Short mmCIF file of C-alpha atoms in Angstrom, two decimals:
data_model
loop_
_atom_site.label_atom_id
_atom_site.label_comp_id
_atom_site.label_asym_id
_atom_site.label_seq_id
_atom_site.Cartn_x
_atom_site.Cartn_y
_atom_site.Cartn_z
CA UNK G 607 9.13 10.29 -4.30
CA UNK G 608 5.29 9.28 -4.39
CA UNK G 609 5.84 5.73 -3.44
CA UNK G 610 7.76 6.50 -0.17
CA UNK G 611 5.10 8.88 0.28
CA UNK G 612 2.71 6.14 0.67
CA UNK G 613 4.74 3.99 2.29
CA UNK G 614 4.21 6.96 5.34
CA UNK G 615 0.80 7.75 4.46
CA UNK G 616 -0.28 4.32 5.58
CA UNK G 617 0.65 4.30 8.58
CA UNK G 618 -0.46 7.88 9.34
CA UNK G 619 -4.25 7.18 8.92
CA UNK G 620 -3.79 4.65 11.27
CA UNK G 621 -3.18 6.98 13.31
CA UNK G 622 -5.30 9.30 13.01
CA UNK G 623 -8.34 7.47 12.53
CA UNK G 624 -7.53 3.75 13.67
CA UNK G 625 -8.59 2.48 16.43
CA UNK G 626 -5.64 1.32 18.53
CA UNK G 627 -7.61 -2.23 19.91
CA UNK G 628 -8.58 -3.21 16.38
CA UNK G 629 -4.98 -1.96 15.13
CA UNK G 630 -3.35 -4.32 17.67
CA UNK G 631 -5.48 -7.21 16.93
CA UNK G 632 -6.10 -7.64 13.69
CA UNK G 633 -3.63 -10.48 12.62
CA UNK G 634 -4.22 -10.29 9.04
CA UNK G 635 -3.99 -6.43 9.05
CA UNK G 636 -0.35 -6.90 10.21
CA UNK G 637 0.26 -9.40 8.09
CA UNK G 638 -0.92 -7.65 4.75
CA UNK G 639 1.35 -4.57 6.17
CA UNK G 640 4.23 -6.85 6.68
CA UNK G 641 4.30 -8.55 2.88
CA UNK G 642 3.94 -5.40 1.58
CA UNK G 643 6.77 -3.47 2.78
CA UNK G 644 8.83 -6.36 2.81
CA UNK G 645 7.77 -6.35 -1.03
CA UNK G 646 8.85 -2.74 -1.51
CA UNK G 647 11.85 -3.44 0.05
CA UNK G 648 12.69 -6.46 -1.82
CA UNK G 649 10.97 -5.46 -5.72
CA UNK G 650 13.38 -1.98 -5.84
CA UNK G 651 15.75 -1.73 -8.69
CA UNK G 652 18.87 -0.37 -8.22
CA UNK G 653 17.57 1.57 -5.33
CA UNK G 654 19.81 2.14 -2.45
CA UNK G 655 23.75 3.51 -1.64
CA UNK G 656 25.39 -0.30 -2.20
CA UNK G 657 23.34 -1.59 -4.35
CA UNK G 658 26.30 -2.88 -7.05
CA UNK G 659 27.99 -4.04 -3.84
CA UNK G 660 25.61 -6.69 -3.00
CA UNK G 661 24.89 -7.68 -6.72
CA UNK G 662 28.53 -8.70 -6.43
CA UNK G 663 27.96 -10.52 -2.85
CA UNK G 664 25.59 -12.76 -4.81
CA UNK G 665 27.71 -13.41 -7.56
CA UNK G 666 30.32 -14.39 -5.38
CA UNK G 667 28.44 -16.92 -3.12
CA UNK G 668 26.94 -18.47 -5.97
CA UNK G 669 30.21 -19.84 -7.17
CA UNK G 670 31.64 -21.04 -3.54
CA UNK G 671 31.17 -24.39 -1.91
CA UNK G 672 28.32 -24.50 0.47
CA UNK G 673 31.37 -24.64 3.29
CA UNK G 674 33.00 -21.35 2.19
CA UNK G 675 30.23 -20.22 2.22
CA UNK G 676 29.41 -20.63 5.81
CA UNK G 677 32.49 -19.87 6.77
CA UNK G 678 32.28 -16.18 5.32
CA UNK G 679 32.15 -13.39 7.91
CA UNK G 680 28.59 -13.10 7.65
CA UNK G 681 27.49 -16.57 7.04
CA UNK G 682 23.47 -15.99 7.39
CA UNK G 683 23.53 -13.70 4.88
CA UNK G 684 25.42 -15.01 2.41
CA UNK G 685 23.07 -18.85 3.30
CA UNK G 686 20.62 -16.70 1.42
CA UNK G 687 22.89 -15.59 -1.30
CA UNK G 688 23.96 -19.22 -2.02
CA UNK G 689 20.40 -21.00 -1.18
CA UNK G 690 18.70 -18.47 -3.87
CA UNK G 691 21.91 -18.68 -6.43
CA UNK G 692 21.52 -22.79 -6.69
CA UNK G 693 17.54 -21.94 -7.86
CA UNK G 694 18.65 -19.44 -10.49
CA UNK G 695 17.12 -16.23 -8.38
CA UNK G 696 18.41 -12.69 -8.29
CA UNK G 697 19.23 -10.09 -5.80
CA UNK G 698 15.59 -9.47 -6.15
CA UNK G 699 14.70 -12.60 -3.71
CA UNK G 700 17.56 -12.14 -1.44
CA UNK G 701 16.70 -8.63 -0.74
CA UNK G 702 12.83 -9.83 -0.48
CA UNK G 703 14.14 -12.32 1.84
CA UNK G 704 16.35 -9.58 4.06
CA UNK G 705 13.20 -6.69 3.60
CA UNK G 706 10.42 -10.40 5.41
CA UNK G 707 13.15 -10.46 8.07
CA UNK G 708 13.68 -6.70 8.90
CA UNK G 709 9.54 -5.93 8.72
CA UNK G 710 8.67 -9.46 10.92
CA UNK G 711 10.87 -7.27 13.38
CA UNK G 712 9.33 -4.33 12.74
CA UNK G 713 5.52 -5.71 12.86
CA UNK G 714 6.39 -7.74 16.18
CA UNK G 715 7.42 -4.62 17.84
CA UNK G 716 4.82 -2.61 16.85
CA UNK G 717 2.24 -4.63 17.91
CA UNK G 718 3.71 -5.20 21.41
CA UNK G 719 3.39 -0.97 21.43
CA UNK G 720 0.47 1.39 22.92
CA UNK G 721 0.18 2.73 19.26
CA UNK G 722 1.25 0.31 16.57
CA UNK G 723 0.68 2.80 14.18
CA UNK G 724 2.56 5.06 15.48
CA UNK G 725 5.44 2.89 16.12
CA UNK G 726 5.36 1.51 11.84
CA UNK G 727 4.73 5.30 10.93
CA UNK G 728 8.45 5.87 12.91
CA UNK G 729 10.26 3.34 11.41
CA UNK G 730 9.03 4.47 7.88
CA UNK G 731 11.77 7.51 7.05
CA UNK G 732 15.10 5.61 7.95
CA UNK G 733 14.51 2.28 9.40
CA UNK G 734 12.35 0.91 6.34
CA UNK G 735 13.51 3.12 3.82
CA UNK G 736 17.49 4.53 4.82
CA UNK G 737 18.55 0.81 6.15
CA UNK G 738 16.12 -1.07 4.91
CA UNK G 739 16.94 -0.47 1.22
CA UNK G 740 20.68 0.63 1.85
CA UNK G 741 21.71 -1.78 4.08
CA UNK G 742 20.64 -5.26 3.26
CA UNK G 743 22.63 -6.85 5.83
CA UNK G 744 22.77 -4.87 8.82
CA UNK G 745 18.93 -4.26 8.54
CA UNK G 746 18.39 -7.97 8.49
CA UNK G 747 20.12 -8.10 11.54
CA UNK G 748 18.29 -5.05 12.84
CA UNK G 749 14.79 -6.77 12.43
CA UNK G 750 16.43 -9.53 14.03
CA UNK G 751 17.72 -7.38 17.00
CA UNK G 752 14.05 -6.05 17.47
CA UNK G 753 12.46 -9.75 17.78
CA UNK G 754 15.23 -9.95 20.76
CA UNK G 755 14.08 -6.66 21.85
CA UNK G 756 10.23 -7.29 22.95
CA UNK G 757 11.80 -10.87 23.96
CA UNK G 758 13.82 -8.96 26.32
CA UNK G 759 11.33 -6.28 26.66
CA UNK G 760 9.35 -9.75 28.19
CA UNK G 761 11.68 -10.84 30.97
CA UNK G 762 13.26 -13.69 28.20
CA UNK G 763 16.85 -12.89 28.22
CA UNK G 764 17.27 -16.18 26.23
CA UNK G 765 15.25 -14.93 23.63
CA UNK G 766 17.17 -12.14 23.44
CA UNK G 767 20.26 -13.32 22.87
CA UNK G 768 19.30 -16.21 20.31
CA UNK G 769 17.66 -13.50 18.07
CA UNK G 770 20.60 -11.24 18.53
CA UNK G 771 23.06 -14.18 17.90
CA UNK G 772 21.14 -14.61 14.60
CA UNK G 773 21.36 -11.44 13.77
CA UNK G 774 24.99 -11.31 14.29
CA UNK G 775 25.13 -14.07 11.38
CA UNK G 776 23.88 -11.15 9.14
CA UNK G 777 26.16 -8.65 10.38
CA UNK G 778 28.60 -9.07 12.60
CA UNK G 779 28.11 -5.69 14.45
CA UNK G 780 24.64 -6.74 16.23
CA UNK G 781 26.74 -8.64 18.35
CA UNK G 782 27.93 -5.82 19.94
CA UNK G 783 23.86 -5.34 21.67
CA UNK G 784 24.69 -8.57 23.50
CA UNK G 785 25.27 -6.74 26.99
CA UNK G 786 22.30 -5.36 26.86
CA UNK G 787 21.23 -8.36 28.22
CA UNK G 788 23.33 -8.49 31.18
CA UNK G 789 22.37 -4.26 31.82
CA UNK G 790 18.68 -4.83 31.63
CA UNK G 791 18.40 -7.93 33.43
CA UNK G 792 15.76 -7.80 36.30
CA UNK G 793 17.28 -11.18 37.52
CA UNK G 794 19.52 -11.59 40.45
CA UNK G 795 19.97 -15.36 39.65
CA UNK G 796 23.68 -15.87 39.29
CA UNK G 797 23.18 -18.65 36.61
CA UNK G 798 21.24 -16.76 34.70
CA UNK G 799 23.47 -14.03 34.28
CA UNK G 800 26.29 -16.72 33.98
CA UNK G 801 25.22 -18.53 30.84
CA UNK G 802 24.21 -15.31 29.46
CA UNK G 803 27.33 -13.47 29.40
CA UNK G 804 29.50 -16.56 28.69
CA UNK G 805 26.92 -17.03 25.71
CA UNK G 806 27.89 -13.44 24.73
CA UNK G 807 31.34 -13.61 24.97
CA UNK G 808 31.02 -16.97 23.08
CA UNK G 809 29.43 -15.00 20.03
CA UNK G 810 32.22 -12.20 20.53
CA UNK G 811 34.90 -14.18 19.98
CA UNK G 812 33.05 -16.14 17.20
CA UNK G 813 31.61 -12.81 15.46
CA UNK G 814 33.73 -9.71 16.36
CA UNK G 815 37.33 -11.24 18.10
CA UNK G 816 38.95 -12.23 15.12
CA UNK G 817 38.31 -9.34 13.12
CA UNK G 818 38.57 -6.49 15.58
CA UNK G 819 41.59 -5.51 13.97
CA UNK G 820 40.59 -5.24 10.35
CA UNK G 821 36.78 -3.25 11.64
CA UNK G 822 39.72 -0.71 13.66
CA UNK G 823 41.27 0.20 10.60
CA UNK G 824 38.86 0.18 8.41
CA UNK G 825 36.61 2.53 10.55
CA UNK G 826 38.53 4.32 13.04
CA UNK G 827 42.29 4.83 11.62
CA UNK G 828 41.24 5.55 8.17
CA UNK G 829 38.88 7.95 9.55
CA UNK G 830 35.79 7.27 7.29
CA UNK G 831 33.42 9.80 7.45
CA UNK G 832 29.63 9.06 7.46
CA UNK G 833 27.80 12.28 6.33
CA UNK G 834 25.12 12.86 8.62
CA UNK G 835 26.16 10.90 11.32
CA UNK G 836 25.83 13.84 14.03
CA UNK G 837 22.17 13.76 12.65
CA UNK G 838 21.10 10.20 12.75
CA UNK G 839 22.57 9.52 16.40
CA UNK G 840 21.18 13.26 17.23
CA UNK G 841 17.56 11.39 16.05
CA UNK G 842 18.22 8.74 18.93
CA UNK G 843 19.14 10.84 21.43
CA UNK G 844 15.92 13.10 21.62
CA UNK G 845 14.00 9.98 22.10
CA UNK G 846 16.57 9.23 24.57
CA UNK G 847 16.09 12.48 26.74
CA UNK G 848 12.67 12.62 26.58
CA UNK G 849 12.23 9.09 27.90
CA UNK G 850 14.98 9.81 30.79
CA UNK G 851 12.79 12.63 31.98
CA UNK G 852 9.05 10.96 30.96
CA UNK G 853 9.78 7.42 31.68
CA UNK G 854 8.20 7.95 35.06
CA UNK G 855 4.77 8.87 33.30
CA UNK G 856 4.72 5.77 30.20
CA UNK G 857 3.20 3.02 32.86
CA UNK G 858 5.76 0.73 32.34
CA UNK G 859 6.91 -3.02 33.80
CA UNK G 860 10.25 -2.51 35.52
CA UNK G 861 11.79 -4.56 32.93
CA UNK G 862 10.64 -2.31 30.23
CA UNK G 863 12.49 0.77 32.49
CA UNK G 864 15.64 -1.10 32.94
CA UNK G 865 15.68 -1.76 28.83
CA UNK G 866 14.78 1.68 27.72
CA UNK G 867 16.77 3.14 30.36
CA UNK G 868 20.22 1.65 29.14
CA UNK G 869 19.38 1.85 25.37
CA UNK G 870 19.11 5.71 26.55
CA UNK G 871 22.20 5.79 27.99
CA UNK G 872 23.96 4.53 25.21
CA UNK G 873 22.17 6.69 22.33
CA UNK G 874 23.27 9.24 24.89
CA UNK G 875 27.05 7.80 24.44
CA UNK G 876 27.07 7.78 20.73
CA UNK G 877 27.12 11.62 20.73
CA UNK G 878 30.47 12.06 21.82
CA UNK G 879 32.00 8.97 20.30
CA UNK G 880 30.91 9.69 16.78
CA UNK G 881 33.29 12.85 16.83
CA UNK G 882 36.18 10.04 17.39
CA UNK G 883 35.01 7.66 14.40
CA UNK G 884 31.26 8.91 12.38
CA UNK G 885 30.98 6.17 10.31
CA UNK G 886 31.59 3.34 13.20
CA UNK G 887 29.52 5.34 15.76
CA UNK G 888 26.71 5.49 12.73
CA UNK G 889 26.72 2.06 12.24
CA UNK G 890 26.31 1.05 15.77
CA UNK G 891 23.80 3.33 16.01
CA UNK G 892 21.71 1.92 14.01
CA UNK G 893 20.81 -1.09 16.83
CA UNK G 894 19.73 2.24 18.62
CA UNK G 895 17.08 3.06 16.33
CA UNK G 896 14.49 1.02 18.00
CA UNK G 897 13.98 3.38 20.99
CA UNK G 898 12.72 6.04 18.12
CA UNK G 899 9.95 3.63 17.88
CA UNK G 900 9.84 2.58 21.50
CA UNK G 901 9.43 6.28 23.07
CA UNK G 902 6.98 7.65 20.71
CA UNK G 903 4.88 5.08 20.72
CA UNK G 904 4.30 5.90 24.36
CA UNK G 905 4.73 9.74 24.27
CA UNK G 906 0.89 10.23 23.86
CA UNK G 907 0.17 7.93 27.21
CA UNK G 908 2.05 10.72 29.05
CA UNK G 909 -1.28 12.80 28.87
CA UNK G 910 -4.24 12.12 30.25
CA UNK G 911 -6.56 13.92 28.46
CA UNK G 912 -7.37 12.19 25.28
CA UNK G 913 -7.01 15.50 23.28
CA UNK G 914 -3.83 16.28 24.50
CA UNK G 915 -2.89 12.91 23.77
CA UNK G 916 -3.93 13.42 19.96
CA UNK G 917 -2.33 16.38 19.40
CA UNK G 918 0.87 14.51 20.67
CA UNK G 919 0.58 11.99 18.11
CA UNK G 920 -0.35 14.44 15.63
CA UNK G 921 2.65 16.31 16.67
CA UNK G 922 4.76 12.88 16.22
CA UNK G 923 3.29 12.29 12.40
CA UNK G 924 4.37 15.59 11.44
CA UNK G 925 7.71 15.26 13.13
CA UNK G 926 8.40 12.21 10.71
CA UNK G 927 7.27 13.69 7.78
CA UNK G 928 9.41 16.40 7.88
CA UNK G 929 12.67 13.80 8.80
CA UNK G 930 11.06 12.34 5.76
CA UNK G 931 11.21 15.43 3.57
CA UNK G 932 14.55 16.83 4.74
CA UNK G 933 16.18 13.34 4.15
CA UNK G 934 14.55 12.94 0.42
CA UNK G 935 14.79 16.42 -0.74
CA UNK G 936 18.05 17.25 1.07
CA UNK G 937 20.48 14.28 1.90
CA UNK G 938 23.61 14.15 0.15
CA UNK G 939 22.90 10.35 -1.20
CA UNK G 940 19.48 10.88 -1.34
CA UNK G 941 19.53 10.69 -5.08
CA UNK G 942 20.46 6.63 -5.18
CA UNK G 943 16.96 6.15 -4.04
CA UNK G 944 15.68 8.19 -6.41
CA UNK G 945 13.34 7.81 -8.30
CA UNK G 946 11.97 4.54 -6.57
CA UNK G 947 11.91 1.84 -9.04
CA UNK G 948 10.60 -1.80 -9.24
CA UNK G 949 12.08 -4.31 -11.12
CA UNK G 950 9.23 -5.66 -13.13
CA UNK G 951 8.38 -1.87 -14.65
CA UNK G 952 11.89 -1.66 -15.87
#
């Protein structure tokens, strides 16, 4: 357990004894923080709930025509599969390669927060570690997603939905965060609106359309259950509440309110539709996890006094760690990432 240990520690004396300025601007800070959790990510050995699954993903690409290839379901992922197959890597670069995607998300949205600290330290217990080393493709797409985010979060709704296209190449599920575009939207301009939601149905039909039947029987007739579900879109939703009845008190553009006030509704949503279908209410969720990072970033900013505003954060750290502890001590599938191993100590 030590490693993921430090993997939170990190982040946590940022917090409490960074200076938020300095934390923001340092450049090569960031960048050192980005290479190596995108290293942890990527260096694990046989760490993480499908591991075997994509070790068989790459075996598969590496045999297949470049055009197959691209024509697979989720063609930017398996690029990478193929690309690192032809020079004789492993599964060790493509999931270095999926961990440099997921963190430049992670990094770029921090650093656009009040408290970047606070905002990595978040993402540490299940973004980084839960999706990041369980679910290669889908957090690839997630890191993606969160580039779109603060594009969005920016007034660029064509930012937006070019990152979350690309992310939908990944996994074809972030395509379903493509209205967000159209909710949050501070523009009245009919063309702009236009182009965007043809461009989304566009992706739809090219991502989702042609295999909505196959993702409805795989995930809602056959009645998958994901264990813990209720819990991880539970996790979403208190961020969710609280920013519904703080928002008011963050200081925030009126784009930023529009964003965070939809993504709210719909971790709101999730609650009752993961009773119908856990496992594709989980997934979906999991575009959702950004406003974890989003709202207590800013919780602190709601006081004014600085040491009320400290003990918030400090209340926030130990929130985490004990998400942390529960998940590593008391998840059901906890035990496929442990003990953390690296490849090269094998």
């Amino acid at each position: 357990m030590i490693p993921y240990w430090v993997m939170f520690l990190i982040p946590s004396l940022g917090v409490l004894f960074g200076s938020t300025r300095a934390s923001r601007q340092s450049f090569s800070l960031w960048i050192g923080l980005w290479f190596f959790y995108s290293l942890a990510i990527g260096w694990r050995y046989e760490v993480g709930g499908d591991w075997f699954s994509y070790l068989h993903h790459l075996s598969l690409r590496s045999a297949m025509p470049l055009s197959d290839v691209l024509m697979g379901s989720d063609p930017g992922y398996y690029l990478i599969n193929w690309v690192v197959a032809q020079f004789g890597g492993g599964i060790y670069w493509v999931n270095t390669i999926s961990g440099m995607i997921l963190m430049a998300g992670v990094v770029r949205f921090a650093r656009q927060s009040p408290l970047p600290f606070l905002a990595l330290l978040v993402a540490v217990p299940y973004m980084i570690i839960v999706v990041g080393m369980g679910y290669t493709r889908q957090s690839a797409a997630l890191g993606l997603l969160l580039l779109g985010l603060v594009s969005l979060g920016n007034h660029n709704m064509r930012g937006f939905l070019i990152w979350t296209i690309l992310g939908a190449t990944f996994h074809k599920s972030a395509v379903l965060m493509l209205p967000v575009a159209a909710l949050a939207s501070t523009s009245t301009r009919f063309w702009s609106l236009f182009w965007g939601g043809g461009l989304s149905l566009a992706a739809a039909y090219l991502f989702v359309f042609d295999s909505a039947e196959t993702l409805w029987v795989n995930y809602v007739e056959a009645e998958y259950h994901s264990q813990g579900g209720m819990i991880r879109v539970v996790m979403n939703a208190v961020p969710a509440m609280l920013f519904l009845a703080l928002a008011r008190r963050m200081d925030l553009s009126d784009s930023e309110q529009k964003l965070w006030f939809w993504m709210s509704i719909l971790s709101l949503v999730c609650i009752p539709l993961v009773v119908l279908s856990s496992t594709a209410t989980d997934r979906v969720a999991l575009y959702l996890i950004p406003i974890q990072l989003f709202v207590f970033s800013h919780l602190p900013l709601i006081a004014k006094d600085v040491r009320w505003r400290a003990a918030i954060a400090l209340a926030v750290v130990c929130y985490y760690g004990l998400v942390q502890f529960v998940w590593l001590v008391f998840a059901s599938h906890a035990y496929v990432w442990l003990p953390y191993r690296v490849f090269w100590l094998i």
